[in-house]
Tab-separated table of C-alpha atoms in Angstrom:
chain	number	residue	atom	x	y	z
J	100	MET	CA	66.202	-65.049	-70.156
J	101	GLU	CA	67.502	-66.010	-73.520
J	102	GLY	CA	69.628	-62.857	-74.225
J	103	ALA	CA	71.455	-63.606	-71.227
J	104	LEU	CA	72.101	-67.217	-71.892
J	105	GLN	CA	72.651	-67.219	-75.736
J	106	MET	CA	76.558	-66.361	-76.471
J	107	SER	CA	78.062	-65.077	-79.770
J	108	ARG	CA	79.763	-67.731	-81.654
J	109	ARG	CA	82.974	-67.457	-83.243
J	110	GLY	CA	82.730	-66.332	-86.872
J	111	ASP	CA	79.251	-65.341	-86.844
J	112	ASN	CA	80.018	-61.669	-86.626
J	113	ILE	CA	77.308	-61.154	-83.567
J	114	HIS	CA	78.118	-59.549	-80.441
J	115	LYS	CA	76.367	-58.107	-77.767
J	116	ARG	CA	76.964	-54.045	-77.050
J	117	LYS	CA	77.012	-52.336	-73.596
J	118	ASP	CA	73.488	-51.059	-74.265
J	119	GLY	CA	72.390	-55.027	-73.461
J	120	ARG	CA	71.330	-55.464	-77.694
J	121	TRP	CA	72.768	-57.649	-80.230
J	122	GLU	CA	74.677	-56.272	-83.385
J	123	GLY	CA	75.245	-58.353	-86.356
J	124	ARG	CA	77.349	-56.949	-88.997
J	125	TYR	CA	77.279	-57.991	-92.697
J	126	LYS	CA	79.128	-57.545	-95.752
J	127	SER	CA	76.638	-55.060	-98.161
J	128	GLY	CA	79.035	-54.382	-101.024
J	129	ILE	CA	82.519	-52.913	-102.010
J	130	LYS	CA	84.211	-49.470	-101.417
J	131	ASP	CA	85.664	-47.585	-104.193
J	132	ASP	CA	89.333	-48.426	-102.887
J	133	GLY	CA	88.246	-52.446	-103.014
J	134	THR	CA	87.630	-52.954	-99.542
J	135	SER	CA	84.619	-54.399	-98.033
J	136	ALA	CA	81.429	-52.446	-96.916
J	137	TYR	CA	79.745	-53.164	-93.822
J	138	ARG	CA	76.286	-52.721	-92.206
J	139	SER	CA	74.543	-53.478	-88.900
J	140	VAL	CA	71.528	-55.186	-87.682
J	141	TYR	CA	70.355	-55.237	-84.348
J	142	GLY	CA	67.942	-56.997	-81.662
J	143	LYS	CA	66.953	-57.373	-78.499
J	144	THR	CA	67.911	-61.174	-78.114
J	145	TYR	CA	70.937	-63.278	-80.083
J	146	THR	CA	68.068	-65.227	-81.635
J	147	GLU	CA	66.262	-62.167	-83.302
J	148	CYS	CA	69.794	-60.556	-84.455
J	149	LYS	CA	70.655	-63.731	-85.755
J	150	ASN	CA	67.693	-64.022	-88.055
J	151	LYS	CA	67.876	-60.541	-89.182
J	152	LEU	CA	71.349	-60.913	-89.956
J	153	GLU	CA	70.430	-63.801	-92.224
J	154	GLU	CA	67.365	-62.033	-94.238
J	155	TYR	CA	69.473	-59.130	-94.738
J	156	ALA	CA	72.618	-61.201	-95.935
J	157	SER	CA	70.732	-63.214	-98.167
J	158	LYS	CA	69.092	-60.187	-100.062
J	159	THR	CA	72.253	-58.152	-100.400
J	160	SER	CA	74.039	-58.853	-103.661
J	161	ILE	CA	77.672	-57.905	-103.597
J	162	PRO	CA	78.988	-57.317	-107.042
J	163	LYS	CA	82.531	-59.108	-107.920
J	164	PRO	CA	85.392	-56.621	-108.441
J	165	LYS	CA	85.718	-55.907	-112.325
J	166	TYR	CA	89.529	-56.239	-111.872
J	167	LYS	CA	92.012	-58.322	-109.428
J	168	GLU	CA	92.957	-56.163	-107.078
J	169	TYR	CA	96.818	-55.351	-107.762
J	170	ARG	CA	98.761	-53.319	-105.487
J	171	PHE	CA	100.940	-50.564	-107.364
J	172	SER	CA	104.288	-52.289	-106.239
J	173	GLU	CA	103.006	-55.492	-108.346
J	174	VAL	CA	102.075	-53.032	-111.104
J	175	VAL	CA	105.067	-51.093	-111.292
J	176	TYR	CA	107.362	-54.189	-111.383
J	177	LYS	CA	105.783	-55.828	-114.122
J	178	TRP	CA	105.966	-52.647	-116.117
J	179	LEU	CA	109.441	-52.299	-115.513
J	180	ASN	CA	110.497	-56.039	-116.066
J	181	THR	CA	108.180	-55.602	-119.283
J	182	ASN	CA	110.232	-52.850	-120.672
J	183	ARG	CA	113.843	-53.864	-119.744
J	184	ILE	CA	114.463	-54.908	-123.269
J	185	ARG	CA	114.021	-51.326	-124.643
J	186	LEU	CA	116.010	-49.337	-121.653
J	187	LYS	CA	119.562	-48.827	-121.167
J	188	GLY	CA	121.190	-50.484	-118.502
J	189	SER	CA	121.581	-46.975	-116.974
J	190	THR	CA	118.014	-46.282	-117.263
J	191	VAL	CA	116.876	-49.347	-115.596
J	192	ARG	CA	119.167	-48.731	-112.306
J	193	LYS	CA	118.069	-45.329	-112.029
J	194	TYR	CA	114.347	-46.255	-112.200
J	195	GLN	CA	114.544	-49.155	-109.929
J	196	TYR	CA	116.396	-46.693	-107.361
J	197	MET	CA	113.580	-44.307	-107.550
J	198	ILE	CA	110.792	-47.146	-107.202
J	199	GLU	CA	112.542	-48.517	-104.108
J	200	SER	CA	113.738	-45.173	-102.461
J	201	HIS	CA	110.487	-42.986	-103.090
J	202	LEU	CA	107.729	-44.771	-104.711
J	203	ILE	CA	107.071	-48.146	-103.025
J	204	SER	CA	107.322	-46.530	-99.223
J	205	LYS	CA	104.201	-44.369	-100.146
J	206	LEU	CA	102.393	-45.589	-102.917
J	207	GLY	CA	103.173	-49.556	-103.117
J	208	SER	CA	101.013	-51.270	-100.664
J	209	ARG	CA	97.869	-49.104	-102.406
J	210	ARG	CA	95.580	-51.124	-104.152
J	211	ILE	CA	95.949	-50.089	-107.856
J	212	SER	CA	91.848	-49.078	-108.042
J	213	THR	CA	92.552	-46.434	-105.051
J	214	ILE	CA	95.684	-44.465	-107.017
J	215	THR	CA	94.145	-41.676	-108.515
J	216	SER	CA	95.044	-38.526	-110.480
J	217	ALA	CA	94.653	-36.746	-107.081
J	218	VAL	CA	96.636	-39.234	-105.056
J	219	VAL	CA	99.406	-39.163	-107.383
J	220	ASN	CA	99.500	-35.488	-107.838
J	221	GLU	CA	99.579	-35.067	-103.899
J	222	PHE	CA	102.657	-37.819	-103.744
J	223	LEU	CA	104.465	-35.436	-106.335
J	224	ASP	CA	103.478	-32.033	-104.874
J	225	ASN	CA	105.235	-33.496	-101.568
J	226	LYS	CA	108.194	-34.799	-103.047
J	227	LEU	CA	108.963	-31.109	-104.272
J	228	LYS	CA	108.273	-29.655	-101.151
J	229	GLU	CA	110.256	-32.132	-98.581
J	230	GLY	CA	111.048	-35.292	-101.022
J	231	GLN	CA	114.404	-36.071	-99.620
J	232	LEU	CA	115.313	-39.447	-97.903
J	233	ASN	CA	117.134	-37.824	-95.400
J	234	GLY	CA	113.883	-35.299	-94.921
J	235	THR	CA	116.146	-32.444	-95.128
J	236	GLY	CA	114.729	-30.482	-98.312
J	237	SER	CA	113.277	-31.096	-101.816
J	238	LEU	CA	113.527	-32.504	-104.847
J	239	SER	CA	114.828	-31.054	-108.153
J	240	ALA	CA	111.673	-31.101	-110.584
J	241	SER	CA	113.612	-32.522	-113.234
J	242	TYR	CA	113.994	-35.803	-110.752
J	243	VAL	CA	110.058	-35.730	-109.357
J	244	LYS	CA	109.159	-35.060	-113.072
J	245	THR	CA	110.966	-38.810	-113.680
J	246	MET	CA	108.612	-39.914	-110.898
J	247	ALA	CA	105.465	-38.776	-112.350
J	248	ILE	CA	106.625	-40.457	-116.066
J	249	ILE	CA	107.349	-43.963	-114.034
J	250	ILE	CA	103.945	-43.787	-112.050
J	251	GLU	CA	102.148	-42.545	-115.246
J	252	ALA	CA	103.525	-45.347	-117.814
J	253	SER	CA	102.986	-47.863	-115.169
J	254	LEU	CA	98.996	-47.156	-115.054
J	255	LYS	CA	99.115	-47.196	-118.484
J	256	TYR	CA	100.305	-50.353	-118.365
J	257	ALA	CA	98.164	-51.191	-116.204
J	258	ILE	CA	95.120	-50.060	-118.258
J	259	VAL	CA	96.247	-51.958	-120.939
J	260	GLU	CA	96.545	-55.059	-119.358
J	261	GLY	CA	93.366	-54.574	-118.090
J	262	MET	CA	93.950	-54.594	-114.500
J	263	CYS	CA	92.510	-51.242	-113.908
J	264	SER	CA	90.164	-48.275	-115.551
J	265	PRO	CA	91.634	-45.009	-116.864
J	266	LEU	CA	92.448	-42.170	-114.808
J	267	LYS	CA	89.425	-39.519	-114.876
J	268	SER	CA	92.101	-36.314	-114.817
J	269	PRO	CA	95.693	-36.172	-116.345
J	270	ILE	CA	98.902	-36.149	-113.819
J	271	HIS	CA	100.538	-32.946	-113.572
J	272	LYS	CA	104.093	-33.310	-114.197
J	273	PRO	CA	106.165	-30.793	-112.690
J	274	SER	CA	107.618	-28.012	-115.284
J	275	VAL	CA	111.227	-28.347	-115.164
J	276	PRO	CA	113.362	-24.511	-115.926
J	277	LYS	CA	115.551	-24.979	-119.287
J	278	LYS	CA	118.882	-24.225	-118.585
J	279	GLU	CA	120.768	-21.877	-120.574
J	280	LEU	CA	123.274	-23.531	-122.512
J	281	GLN	CA	126.899	-22.782	-121.488
J	282	VAL	CA	128.517	-22.553	-124.813
J	283	LEU	CA	132.344	-21.231	-125.591
J	284	THR	CA	132.628	-18.216	-127.593
J	285	GLN	CA	134.410	-18.474	-130.852
J	286	ASP	CA	137.553	-16.588	-129.381
J	287	ASP	CA	137.684	-18.969	-126.197
J	288	GLN	CA	137.537	-21.914	-128.539
J	289	ALA	CA	140.137	-20.788	-130.917
J	290	ASN	CA	142.379	-20.143	-127.344
J	291	PHE	CA	141.276	-23.673	-125.794
J	292	GLU	CA	142.316	-25.375	-128.944
J	293	LYS	CA	145.705	-23.957	-128.745
J	294	LEU	CA	146.027	-25.487	-125.278
J	295	LEU	CA	144.636	-28.876	-126.392
J	296	LYS	CA	147.413	-28.978	-128.836
J	297	ALA	CA	149.700	-27.824	-126.704
J	298	GLU	CA	149.023	-30.463	-124.288
J	299	GLN	CA	149.325	-33.591	-126.315
J	300	ASN	CA	147.322	-36.364	-124.385
J	301	GLU	CA	144.813	-38.436	-124.686
J	302	ILE	CA	142.299	-36.212	-122.502
J	303	SER	CA	143.207	-33.418	-124.754
J	304	LEU	CA	142.593	-35.545	-128.012
J	305	GLY	CA	139.561	-36.627	-126.670
J	306	THR	CA	138.351	-33.049	-125.873
J	307	ILE	CA	139.663	-32.020	-129.431
J	308	ILE	CA	137.487	-35.154	-131.160
J	309	ALA	CA	134.641	-33.747	-129.182
J	310	LEU	CA	134.971	-29.968	-130.268
J	311	HIS	CA	135.199	-31.533	-133.949
J	312	THR	CA	132.317	-33.909	-133.754
J	313	GLY	CA	129.711	-33.106	-130.795
J	314	MET	CA	130.339	-36.642	-129.418
J	315	ARG	CA	129.232	-37.751	-126.040
J	316	ILE	CA	131.929	-38.205	-123.090
J	317	GLY	CA	130.714	-41.879	-123.224
J	318	GLU	CA	131.369	-42.475	-126.964
J	319	VAL	CA	134.739	-40.769	-126.623
J	320	CYS	CA	135.722	-42.885	-123.980
J	321	ALA	CA	134.478	-46.001	-125.944
J	322	LEU	CA	136.000	-44.705	-129.434
J	323	MET	CA	138.261	-47.699	-130.817
J	324	TRP	CA	141.140	-46.611	-133.440
J	325	ASP	CA	139.128	-49.425	-135.520
J	326	ASP	CA	135.896	-46.988	-135.559
J	327	ILE	CA	138.194	-44.288	-137.023
J	328	ASP	CA	138.644	-44.743	-141.025
J	329	LEU	CA	141.079	-42.027	-141.770
J	330	LYS	CA	140.947	-43.341	-145.504
J	331	ASN	CA	137.426	-42.270	-146.112
J	332	ASP	CA	137.616	-39.310	-143.351
J	333	ILE	CA	134.766	-41.122	-141.497
J	334	ILE	CA	134.116	-41.911	-137.361
J	335	HIS	CA	131.985	-44.536	-136.823
J	336	VAL	CA	130.185	-43.935	-133.450
J	337	ARG	CA	129.332	-47.664	-132.238
J	338	HIS	CA	129.815	-47.594	-128.452
J	339	THR	CA	129.306	-46.037	-125.410
J	340	ILE	CA	130.401	-46.516	-121.784
J	341	ALA	CA	127.326	-47.586	-119.714
J	342	ARG	CA	127.440	-48.416	-115.972
J	343	VAL	CA	125.285	-51.670	-115.122
J	344	ASN	CA	124.604	-53.841	-112.235
J	345	SER	CA	127.229	-56.311	-111.263
J	346	THR	CA	127.030	-59.860	-110.560
J	347	GLU	CA	128.876	-59.732	-107.315
J	348	GLY	CA	126.178	-57.993	-105.323
J	349	CYS	CA	123.018	-55.682	-105.839
J	350	HIS	CA	124.121	-52.736	-104.783
J	351	LYS	CA	127.768	-53.074	-106.984
J	352	THR	CA	128.247	-51.550	-110.795
J	353	LYS	CA	130.687	-51.904	-112.983
J	354	LEU	CA	131.723	-50.137	-116.078
J	355	ILE	CA	131.010	-51.720	-119.765
J	356	ILE	CA	131.063	-51.050	-123.271
J	357	ASP	CA	127.776	-50.991	-124.616
J	358	THR	CA	125.469	-49.685	-127.765
J	359	PRO	CA	124.655	-46.254	-127.885
J	360	LYS	CA	121.863	-44.775	-126.175
J	361	THR	CA	119.612	-44.833	-128.797
J	362	VAL	CA	119.079	-46.174	-132.132
J	363	SER	CA	120.064	-42.709	-133.871
J	364	SER	CA	123.049	-42.692	-131.614
J	365	LYS	CA	124.714	-45.093	-133.707
J	366	ARG	CA	125.811	-43.055	-136.550
J	367	ASP	CA	128.690	-42.244	-139.086
J	368	ILE	CA	130.564	-38.694	-138.443
J	369	PRO	CA	132.602	-36.855	-141.152
J	370	ILE	CA	136.141	-36.361	-140.028
J	371	SER	CA	136.819	-32.406	-140.799
J	372	SER	CA	140.211	-30.978	-142.889
J	373	LEU	CA	140.816	-29.572	-139.393
J	374	LEU	CA	140.633	-33.072	-137.212
J	375	LYS	CA	142.356	-35.568	-139.681
J	376	PRO	CA	145.571	-34.221	-139.230
J	377	ILE	CA	145.610	-34.491	-135.314
J	378	LEU	CA	143.818	-37.679	-135.824
J	379	THR	CA	146.787	-38.795	-138.328
J	380	VAL	CA	149.690	-37.597	-136.024
J	381	ALA	CA	147.882	-39.512	-132.836
J	382	ARG	CA	146.983	-42.894	-134.421
J	383	GLU	CA	151.121	-43.147	-135.557
J	384	HIS	CA	151.846	-42.851	-131.697
J	385	ALA	CA	149.004	-44.653	-130.073
J	386	LYS	CA	149.250	-47.016	-127.583
J	387	SER	CA	146.017	-48.711	-127.057
J	388	THR	CA	142.947	-49.868	-129.006
J	389	TYR	CA	141.464	-47.073	-127.584
J	390	VAL	CA	141.875	-43.826	-128.600
J	391	VAL	CA	141.682	-42.046	-125.135
J	392	SER	CA	143.697	-44.769	-123.037
J	393	GLN	CA	147.288	-45.675	-122.654
J	394	ASN	CA	146.622	-49.276	-122.251
J	395	ASN	CA	144.288	-51.959	-123.491
J	396	SER	CA	141.267	-51.175	-121.274
J	397	PHE	CA	139.266	-48.000	-121.943
J	398	VAL	CA	138.923	-45.014	-119.469
J	399	GLY	CA	135.972	-44.637	-117.375
J	400	THR	CA	133.889	-41.376	-117.994
J	401	ARG	CA	134.193	-40.471	-114.414
J	402	THR	CA	138.235	-40.907	-114.596
J	403	PHE	CA	137.957	-39.132	-117.672
J	404	ASP	CA	136.038	-36.163	-116.484
J	405	TYR	CA	138.294	-36.086	-113.292
J	406	ARG	CA	141.500	-35.714	-115.569
J	407	TYR	CA	139.792	-33.053	-118.025
J	408	LYS	CA	138.868	-31.238	-115.025
J	409	GLN	CA	142.501	-31.148	-113.869
J	410	MET	CA	143.990	-30.197	-117.288
J	411	LEU	CA	141.349	-27.335	-116.707
J	412	LYS	CA	142.845	-26.499	-113.450
J	413	ARG	CA	146.398	-26.724	-114.367
J	414	ASN	CA	146.145	-24.257	-117.174
J	415	ASN	CA	144.171	-21.654	-114.990
J	416	ILE	CA	140.769	-22.196	-117.298
J	417	CYS	CA	137.522	-21.477	-115.473
J	418	ASN	CA	135.841	-24.974	-114.947
J	419	PHE	CA	133.044	-25.900	-117.427
J	420	ASN	CA	131.566	-29.323	-117.812
J	421	PHE	CA	132.587	-31.574	-120.633
J	422	HIS	CA	128.894	-31.085	-122.326
J	423	THR	CA	129.896	-27.494	-122.711
J	424	ILE	CA	132.101	-29.007	-125.380
J	425	ARG	CA	128.974	-31.042	-127.125
J	426	HIS	CA	127.235	-27.613	-127.013
J	427	THR	CA	129.673	-25.567	-128.447
J	428	PHE	CA	130.194	-28.072	-131.388
J	429	ALA	CA	126.153	-27.660	-132.126
J	430	THR	CA	126.306	-23.712	-131.774
J	431	ARG	CA	129.199	-23.454	-134.302
J	432	CYS	CA	127.558	-25.819	-136.856
J	433	ILE	CA	124.006	-23.286	-136.470
J	434	GLU	CA	125.899	-20.347	-136.939
J	435	ALA	CA	127.818	-21.552	-139.985
J	436	GLY	CA	124.151	-22.419	-141.370
J	437	VAL	CA	124.312	-26.445	-141.069
J	438	ASP	CA	120.839	-27.568	-141.634
J	439	VAL	CA	119.248	-28.730	-138.718
J	440	LYS	CA	118.535	-32.454	-140.227
J	441	THR	CA	122.391	-32.969	-140.599
J	442	LEU	CA	123.055	-31.634	-137.261
J	443	SER	CA	120.495	-33.877	-135.783
J	444	GLU	CA	122.224	-36.941	-137.355
J	445	ILE	CA	125.580	-35.829	-136.396
J	446	LEU	CA	124.759	-35.336	-132.757
J	447	GLY	CA	122.970	-38.682	-132.531
J	448	HIS	CA	119.516	-37.014	-131.699
J	449	ALA	CA	116.218	-39.072	-132.173
J	450	ASN	CA	114.642	-36.528	-133.886
J	451	VAL	CA	114.881	-33.054	-135.153
J	452	SER	CA	112.828	-31.689	-132.979
J	453	THR	CA	115.452	-32.128	-129.981
J	454	THR	CA	117.818	-30.297	-131.895
J	455	LEU	CA	115.479	-27.748	-132.392
J	456	ASN	CA	114.397	-27.552	-129.111
J	457	ILE	CA	118.159	-27.169	-127.631
J	458	TYR	CA	119.952	-25.276	-130.071
J	459	VAL	CA	118.089	-23.599	-132.244
J	460	HIS	CA	116.823	-20.109	-130.696
J	461	PRO	CA	116.951	-16.901	-132.977
J	462	SER	CA	118.414	-13.861	-132.140
J	463	MET	CA	116.206	-10.584	-131.791
J	464	GLU	CA	118.122	-9.605	-134.995
J	465	ILE	CA	117.294	-12.274	-136.969
J	466	LYS	CA	113.337	-11.992	-135.832
J	467	ARG	CA	113.492	-8.612	-136.886
J	468	ASN	CA	115.169	-9.331	-140.286
J	469	GLN	CA	112.505	-11.950	-141.081
J	470	ILE	CA	109.676	-9.603	-139.493
J	471	GLU	CA	111.006	-6.602	-142.163
J	472	LYS	CA	110.656	-9.006	-144.854
J	473	LEU	CA	106.295	-8.602	-144.412
J	474	CYS	CA	107.408	-4.809	-145.351
J	475	SER	CA	109.053	-5.475	-148.879
């Protein structure tokens, strides 16, 4: 009669099964993913089951978690906020968008201890196959690689801060195919420069400057006449155009004059004898403090790029992006025998290896000549 008369009490984790037995559950440990593990005891009566439950529970020693169970969303935002000071505004916006649009929905609620290399690699693989937010297709290897960089950096931050243990195997970043550089031939460049000189406007002037200095489009748009020292033939690259979040709303952005993208991007570039007379004449007719503007405000990079493409279209020139100008300058320097260290500093690369990887690719004829040296 005891089993029939006694009822389970709220919170004691004991209940009567359909087969007539009483079942009690107790916490026996912690799983690898940080959740609690449970075991059951059984009895013919409530009292028997309760006694067994108290006995087993008292003998079970549950280890305390080694780490506080942080969620991935907490970790990735802690990492981003910690690194804001060293990242450019545009980079922070890019990372934040990826985190909010892709990472949080799939990984955000997971305990940091459950995020293994296998979990991350599976996530990245799925993004490569069908990662677009509208579900219509895959994401580029370059885009997914950036996600991998964010995840890896966040986990490394968590390890250093004592939030979790190191991963047991590596995260596999997607391989990004190297794009073939688009470069103007020497004849095409000569014809293009003739056209630019005939145009005689701010867009053609900015393009000529890039052809003779390798400056980026944001640096050209931010260039002021005070940055050009015609007496000592030096262009001081001190600013660039950056897009940052606007205070008017979290989804609105605005353009500002910012410091260059890296410390090495802040540099001095000699003015060549071919470029100096062009700058001298343009300075005499300048209407703005900005080199490629007609008023006292700078021209945004998108606006400049649009007008640049309109110029190409107007002159029936095959469309090539503005960055091709930078590649063309660097290629002409390599062809002329400019040493890589000097070129790296002129381009504002963070290190020489970047310049080597992008621009220095010996032709088969050069390789053959080098091999023949072994025969002499």
